[in-house]
XYZ file of C-alpha atoms in Angstrom:
481
model
C 134.928 23.425 10.510
C 137.044 23.964 13.617
C 140.731 22.983 13.598
C 142.561 22.929 16.922
C 145.506 20.872 15.725
C 147.975 23.483 16.980
C 146.591 23.474 20.518
C 147.746 20.538 22.689
C 144.905 18.777 24.479
C 145.111 18.197 28.186
C 143.658 15.130 29.866
C 140.776 17.229 31.168
C 139.906 18.484 27.690
C 139.922 14.923 26.337
C 137.433 13.883 28.995
C 135.241 16.892 28.325
C 135.141 16.225 24.584
C 134.347 12.543 25.181
C 131.462 13.432 27.481
C 130.122 15.940 24.990
C 130.261 13.422 22.171
C 128.559 10.779 24.281
C 125.754 13.201 25.038
C 125.414 14.178 21.390
C 125.268 10.572 20.268
C 122.642 9.640 22.822
C 119.591 10.908 20.956
C 117.137 8.029 21.066
C 115.646 6.535 17.923
C 111.959 5.684 17.706
C 111.109 2.080 18.660
C 110.065 -0.327 15.926
C 106.373 -1.242 15.713
C 105.460 -4.230 17.849
C 103.897 -7.394 16.453
C 100.457 -6.377 17.707
C 100.841 -2.938 16.106
C 101.812 -4.478 12.765
C 98.851 -6.853 12.926
C 96.504 -4.021 13.824
C 97.764 -1.848 10.965
C 97.737 -4.643 8.372
C 94.666 -6.596 9.484
C 92.578 -3.991 11.282
C 89.886 -4.317 8.612
C 89.702 -8.119 8.945
C 87.465 -9.809 11.499
C 89.622 -12.764 12.565
C 87.493 -15.291 14.494
C 88.492 -17.048 17.695
C 88.080 -20.474 16.074
C 88.519 -21.999 12.633
C 85.549 -22.127 10.287
C 86.367 -25.785 9.648
C 86.062 -28.130 12.579
C 89.367 -28.562 14.413
C 90.695 -29.118 17.907
C 91.717 -25.841 19.557
C 94.588 -27.439 21.479
C 98.050 -26.004 20.905
C 99.872 -27.155 17.782
C 102.644 -29.642 18.507
C 106.017 -29.974 16.796
C 107.762 -33.019 15.378
C 105.202 -33.789 12.659
C 107.692 -35.779 10.569
C 107.816 -38.500 13.225
C 104.013 -38.827 13.113
C 104.314 -40.783 9.836
C 106.556 -43.371 11.518
C 108.586 -43.820 8.323
C 112.373 -44.061 8.920
C 113.083 -43.945 5.184
C 111.232 -40.635 4.880
C 113.083 -39.180 7.868
C 116.420 -40.140 6.315
C 115.471 -38.564 2.997
C 114.537 -35.293 4.712
C 117.913 -35.171 6.452
C 119.667 -35.778 3.121
C 117.699 -32.989 1.475
C 118.549 -30.557 4.274
C 122.232 -31.260 3.703
C 122.309 -31.139 -0.103
C 119.328 -29.258 -1.534
C 120.575 -26.328 -3.702
C 117.562 -24.102 -2.986
C 118.175 -24.417 0.743
C 121.840 -23.570 0.211
C 120.742 -20.408 -1.602
C 118.576 -19.469 1.400
C 121.533 -20.113 3.715
C 123.768 -17.883 1.573
C 121.167 -15.108 1.740
C 121.187 -15.354 5.513
C 124.971 -15.091 5.516
C 124.672 -11.973 3.368
C 122.219 -10.472 5.855
C 124.631 -11.195 8.697
C 127.409 -9.456 6.789
C 125.177 -6.438 6.113
C 124.458 -6.203 9.831
C 128.189 -6.280 10.642
C 128.772 -3.450 8.160
C 125.943 -1.388 9.654
C 127.233 -1.951 13.188
C 130.732 -0.908 12.128
C 129.400 2.507 11.058
C 128.671 3.284 14.708
C 132.260 2.666 15.808
C 135.338 4.879 15.394
C 137.766 4.115 12.606
C 141.415 3.901 13.624
C 144.412 3.975 11.293
C 148.136 4.709 11.240
C 149.650 7.362 8.970
C 153.365 6.777 8.287
C 155.976 8.803 6.366
C 159.598 7.947 5.520
C 162.012 8.658 2.637
C 165.516 9.703 1.495
C 164.660 12.946 -0.341
C 162.578 15.967 0.574
C 159.385 16.621 -1.351
C 160.801 19.998 -2.535
C 163.250 22.659 -1.470
C 160.461 24.350 0.452
C 159.172 21.160 2.075
C 161.907 19.395 4.031
C 161.766 15.678 4.690
C 159.861 14.635 7.780
C 159.443 11.040 8.889
C 157.449 9.421 11.616
C 154.011 7.948 12.348
C 150.673 9.294 13.480
C 147.679 7.468 14.908
C 144.472 8.715 13.279
C 140.900 8.307 14.578
C 137.745 9.210 12.655
C 134.213 8.993 13.985
C 130.857 10.189 12.722
C 128.750 11.207 15.685
C 125.257 9.766 15.334
C 123.447 12.927 16.394
C 119.975 12.094 15.115
C 120.095 8.307 14.964
C 120.726 7.879 11.240
C 123.385 5.224 11.788
C 121.393 3.507 14.515
C 118.336 3.406 12.284
C 120.490 1.797 9.615
C 121.846 -0.708 12.138
C 118.336 -1.558 13.349
C 117.092 -1.961 9.771
C 119.945 -4.357 9.016
C 119.160 -6.306 12.184
C 115.478 -6.606 11.247
C 116.427 -7.674 7.724
C 118.742 -10.306 9.198
C 115.907 -11.611 11.376
C 113.663 -11.784 8.317
C 116.287 -13.755 6.386
C 116.683 -16.116 9.333
C 112.931 -16.755 9.391
C 112.967 -17.241 5.609
C 115.734 -19.818 5.964
C 113.893 -21.757 8.637
C 110.667 -21.653 6.617
C 112.624 -22.912 3.601
C 113.733 -25.875 5.720
C 110.152 -26.637 6.693
C 108.948 -26.260 3.100
C 111.715 -28.559 1.896
C 110.801 -31.224 4.463
C 107.171 -30.968 3.356
C 108.162 -31.185 -0.315
C 110.246 -34.303 0.300
C 107.362 -35.917 2.187
C 104.884 -35.179 -0.598
C 107.276 -36.466 -3.269
C 107.911 -39.626 -1.243
C 104.191 -40.291 -0.959
C 103.758 -39.906 -4.720
C 106.652 -42.313 -5.359
C 105.081 -44.864 -3.004
C 101.666 -44.346 -4.578
C 102.906 -44.851 -8.140
C 104.828 -47.961 -7.071
C 101.608 -49.462 -5.728
C 99.665 -48.382 -8.790
C 102.304 -49.924 -11.027
C 101.856 -53.267 -9.275
C 98.075 -52.957 -9.616
C 98.390 -52.018 -13.282
C 100.407 -55.185 -13.898
C 97.664 -57.281 -12.305
C 94.967 -55.460 -14.288
C 96.800 -56.138 -17.553
C 97.075 -59.808 -16.573
C 93.331 -59.942 -15.880
C 92.561 -58.220 -19.188
C 94.761 -60.695 -21.054
C 92.886 -63.578 -19.422
C 89.592 -61.968 -20.444
C 90.775 -61.685 -24.054
C 91.847 -65.322 -24.102
C 88.452 -66.310 -22.723
C 86.648 -64.277 -25.416
C 88.717 -65.902 -28.148
C 88.019 -69.351 -26.710
C 84.262 -68.660 -26.541
C 84.302 -67.517 -30.173
C 86.062 -70.713 -31.246
C 83.491 -72.949 -29.546
C 80.571 -70.878 -30.771
C 79.589 -69.470 -27.355
C 80.683 -65.944 -28.293
C 81.160 -63.720 -31.306
C 83.767 -61.421 -32.809
C 82.382 -58.342 -31.047
C 83.288 -59.842 -27.660
C 86.837 -60.432 -28.854
C 87.168 -56.882 -30.190
C 85.833 -55.414 -26.947
C 88.229 -57.543 -24.862
C 91.162 -56.570 -27.068
C 90.283 -52.871 -26.742
C 90.028 -53.260 -22.979
C 93.474 -54.889 -22.870
C 94.949 -52.006 -24.894
C 93.440 -49.489 -22.483
C 94.977 -51.234 -19.476
C 98.358 -51.586 -21.185
C 98.272 -47.864 -21.957
C 97.369 -47.111 -18.352
C 100.292 -49.251 -17.178
C 102.691 -47.235 -19.346
C 101.320 -43.997 -17.917
C 101.811 -45.271 -14.393
C 105.350 -46.371 -15.274
C 106.165 -42.865 -16.528
C 104.604 -41.264 -13.447
C 106.680 -43.542 -11.209
C 109.911 -42.584 -12.993
C 109.040 -38.883 -12.830
C 108.170 -39.052 -9.136
C 111.518 -40.626 -8.305
C 113.402 -38.064 -10.389
C 111.531 -35.225 -8.671
C 112.480 -36.657 -5.298
C 116.115 -37.064 -6.339
C 116.257 -33.396 -7.379
C 115.002 -32.369 -3.943
C 117.734 -34.528 -2.400
C 120.431 -32.924 -4.531
C 121.098 -36.195 -6.385
C 121.473 -36.891 -10.079
C 117.931 -37.396 -11.475
C 118.430 -40.903 -12.815
C 115.294 -42.436 -11.261
C 117.513 -44.888 -9.395
C 116.021 -44.120 -5.986
C 114.135 -47.064 -4.534
C 110.657 -46.090 -3.429
C 108.569 -47.662 -0.722
C 106.165 -50.437 -1.568
C 103.368 -49.028 0.579
C 102.076 -45.730 1.903
C 102.666 -44.802 5.551
C 99.805 -45.153 7.982
C 97.736 -42.001 8.255
C 98.516 -40.183 11.537
C 95.984 -39.275 14.194
C 94.105 -35.970 14.521
C 96.033 -32.692 14.560
C 95.359 -29.911 17.100
C 95.060 -26.684 15.126
C 95.038 -24.022 17.846
C 93.337 -20.727 17.020
C 93.799 -18.472 13.967
C 95.829 -15.775 15.734
C 98.332 -18.414 16.859
C 99.184 -19.123 13.233
C 100.188 -15.503 12.660
C 102.548 -15.687 15.623
C 103.969 -19.099 14.703
C 104.306 -19.100 10.910
C 107.889 -18.262 10.001
C 107.031 -16.683 6.648
C 104.614 -14.342 8.425
C 107.296 -13.555 10.996
C 109.675 -12.693 8.151
C 107.096 -10.304 6.696
C 106.671 -8.701 10.116
C 110.416 -8.104 10.465
C 110.486 -6.538 7.008
C 107.874 -4.070 8.199
C 110.238 -3.196 11.065
C 113.157 -2.816 8.644
C 111.095 -0.524 6.409
C 110.174 1.576 9.469
C 113.856 1.992 10.335
C 114.695 2.947 6.758
C 112.154 5.775 6.985
C 113.846 7.011 10.156
C 117.230 6.752 8.478
C 116.037 8.805 5.503
C 114.562 11.515 7.728
C 117.734 11.719 9.821
C 119.779 12.185 6.631
C 118.062 15.578 6.179
C 119.583 16.875 9.447
C 123.121 18.180 10.109
C 125.906 15.659 10.645
C 129.056 15.892 12.758
C 132.305 14.025 12.164
C 135.329 13.962 14.417
C 138.936 13.345 13.418
C 141.791 13.082 15.889
C 145.486 12.332 15.556
C 148.495 11.720 17.718
C 152.102 11.000 16.649
C 155.786 11.854 16.590
C 157.557 13.530 13.666
C 161.268 14.177 13.085
C 163.217 16.228 10.536
C 165.847 13.985 9.027
C 167.546 16.903 7.228
C 168.273 18.812 10.440
C 168.949 15.855 12.611
C 172.044 17.509 14.111
C 169.878 19.984 15.955
C 168.452 18.633 19.138
C 164.804 18.933 20.096
C 163.545 18.901 16.565
C 161.595 15.698 17.136
C 158.208 16.654 18.430
C 154.885 15.168 19.422
C 151.821 16.355 17.538
C 148.151 15.939 18.402
C 145.048 17.253 16.706
C 141.283 17.152 16.925
C 139.134 18.283 14.008
C 135.364 18.523 13.984
C 133.426 18.790 10.722
C 129.767 19.730 10.536
C 127.758 19.244 7.355
C 124.377 20.932 7.017
C 122.235 19.834 4.050
C 121.007 22.953 2.230
C 119.969 21.852 -1.250
C 120.173 18.444 -2.931
C 117.703 18.886 -5.744
C 114.955 17.055 -3.862
C 117.006 13.867 -3.374
C 116.685 13.834 0.417
C 112.930 14.398 0.480
C 112.631 11.904 -2.345
C 114.386 9.308 -0.185
C 111.869 9.889 2.588
C 108.984 9.494 0.125
C 110.564 6.336 -1.301
C 111.155 4.743 2.113
C 107.640 5.652 3.240
C 106.180 3.958 0.165
C 108.351 0.894 0.878
C 106.986 0.803 4.405
C 103.416 0.832 3.066
C 104.350 -1.985 0.712
C 105.823 -4.019 3.584
C 102.628 -3.617 5.608
C 100.515 -4.672 2.618
C 102.802 -7.668 2.043
C 102.348 -8.706 5.670
C 98.582 -8.481 5.232
C 98.761 -10.601 2.077
C 100.903 -13.316 3.652
C 98.895 -13.386 6.872
C 95.597 -13.842 5.036
C 97.176 -16.445 2.752
C 98.424 -18.358 5.802
C 94.975 -18.356 7.378
C 93.437 -19.459 4.079
C 95.927 -22.332 3.769
C 94.917 -23.641 7.184
C 91.214 -23.419 6.379
C 91.782 -25.215 3.053
C 93.845 -27.933 4.706
C 91.275 -28.457 7.458
C 88.467 -28.719 4.894
C 90.508 -31.187 2.840
C 91.223 -33.180 6.000
C 87.516 -33.641 6.638
C 86.355 -34.210 3.059
C 89.167 -36.599 2.122
C 88.507 -38.582 5.289
C 84.874 -38.956 4.300
C 85.815 -39.886 0.738
C 88.207 -42.548 1.979
C 85.386 -44.136 3.954
C 83.225 -44.147 0.801
C 85.976 -45.663 -1.347
C 86.726 -48.304 1.262
C 83.059 -49.250 1.206
C 83.173 -49.349 -2.601
C 86.199 -51.602 -2.536
C 84.567 -53.883 0.026
C 81.480 -54.154 -2.186
C 83.603 -55.015 -5.220
C 85.514 -57.565 -3.153
C 82.265 -59.202 -2.086
C 80.919 -59.171 -5.651
C 84.101 -60.861 -6.858
C 83.819 -63.576 -4.237
C 80.180 -64.225 -5.209
C 81.092 -64.383 -8.893
C 83.939 -66.775 -8.172
C 81.566 -69.025 -6.179
C 79.050 -68.968 -9.039
C 81.802 -69.851 -11.502
C 82.906 -72.828 -9.414
C 79.361 -74.296 -9.399
C 78.844 -73.615 -13.106
C 76.412 -70.708 -12.766
C 78.802 -68.138 -14.268
C 81.717 -67.992 -16.655
C 85.290 -66.778 -16.322
C 84.547 -63.531 -18.202
C 82.265 -62.333 -15.401
C 84.940 -63.256 -12.842
C 87.581 -61.284 -14.704
C 85.304 -58.269 -15.046
C 84.726 -58.256 -11.309
C 88.472 -58.578 -10.803
C 89.105 -55.519 -12.986
C 86.485 -53.529 -11.084
C 88.224 -54.417 -7.811
C 91.587 -53.308 -9.216
C 90.063 -49.996 -10.311
C 88.680 -49.457 -6.796
C 92.131 -50.193 -5.387
C 93.710 -47.599 -7.683
C 91.202 -44.935 -6.650
C 91.663 -45.733 -2.963
C 95.477 -45.614 -3.153
C 95.376 -42.271 -4.995
C 93.090 -40.792 -2.367
C 95.198 -42.107 0.530
C 98.292 -40.552 -1.022
C 96.450 -37.268 -1.526
C 95.249 -37.352 2.055
C 98.797 -37.824 3.345
C 99.991 -34.920 1.204
C 97.176 -32.706 2.495
C 98.119 -33.638 6.050
C 101.639 -32.363 5.295
C 100.064 -29.165 3.936
C 98.176 -28.797 7.205
C 101.315 -29.247 9.276
C 103.137 -26.666 7.167
C 100.209 -24.226 7.232
C 99.966 -24.395 11.016
C 103.658 -23.558 11.348
C 104.673 -26.525 13.460
C 108.296 -27.659 13.315
C 108.930 -30.953 11.559
C 111.753 -32.159 13.789
C 112.585 -30.487 17.087
C 114.602 -33.446 18.329
C 117.561 -32.715 16.055
C 117.057 -28.954 15.890
C 117.274 -28.925 12.109
C 114.829 -26.041 11.896
C 117.285 -23.595 13.429
C 119.531 -21.387 11.343
C 122.625 -22.873 12.968
C 121.843 -26.267 11.435
C 123.599 -25.228 8.235
C 126.440 -23.427 9.971
C 124.724 -20.056 9.716
C 124.928 -17.793 12.756
């Protein structure tokens, strides 16, 4: 340690020291790995094709998928959820914490300035007379090897990862609200169908009882009709419970009290048109959760550099300037004086019991983990798109089949009704056809709801924004900067 507090500094010496410190602090840190380098390291063993295995348009993915459902009620519910959902507020608070951590890391690179004051009415001792005055103190750790800059860069990368996490949480929340809304609409339609099916079953039971009374039927027909009515009444209760649960689930996403008081829609939205899916590599560059994993790889890289730099010597500078006066000997002139000092402290790590090398090993292992996590999330993202594209095709084909089934049941019902009117059939056959048509309606509504939900999964998997018009997918939407 060198102490030159008794030697006054000239202006020229101040400039020389400043230049020296600037040169010492200018050692460059290693650049973070680029996106292509991270992808090469994490996915170098994976043969990613130029097109999806499932059939899809290779045009660029578009944003604004929420508007594609053309459902104002759904759009309003998403906005409410973005404002009140507790999970999203947790993600916003984590982003604020990351911003604060970055401010702390940036502050380590700047000098610390303080004022040291002294005043009193008695001396400390007979040997130490009373002095009073103030001194401006400056302390600064010179970042010789980039340890502080590595820490700053790691905090910046972690902040970027938290920002991407927050935006992905917004997209996931919008998708969750959409899926819950579709289920609420589906169960509302199924509840109405269940009521009609119970009514038809009751009419069938009455017909069976009437046929038994006139000798055209027997007790077995009545028992079978009564059992059928019980089955449909039980199904109606199940649908009623599912409808209540779907509304409560949606209310929880909205941040409301789960009292099942939310009014659901009476019909499902119209299924949107085809979705351009781009190419697989585009998903890795667009998905926000994958971007967050990439930035965590960068943060882990910087932490390794920080740990290695901690094994090298460090240099700290302290400087002071002030005026002191001796209150005891105030009758003597010239006793007030100006003091200035500059102190440099060098610390050289010699032995820490293996802690420093252990930190390097730990940070290196964390970097490997971050790369593996990126690989896991990237492959999962690609798999989600492939699954959603396959579901898009298969559910579309199934809907065509179920529509044909419903049309056949509708035609059979009309024929049975015509036969009943001319006396060639009885009301029991009409009611049975009516129940079959209701069952086809239930299956078709369930599939249409599932298809809408899978379309939301596809939008989310592709990484498209749900609403660019209002900018709600940005971190600033919740007052987070």
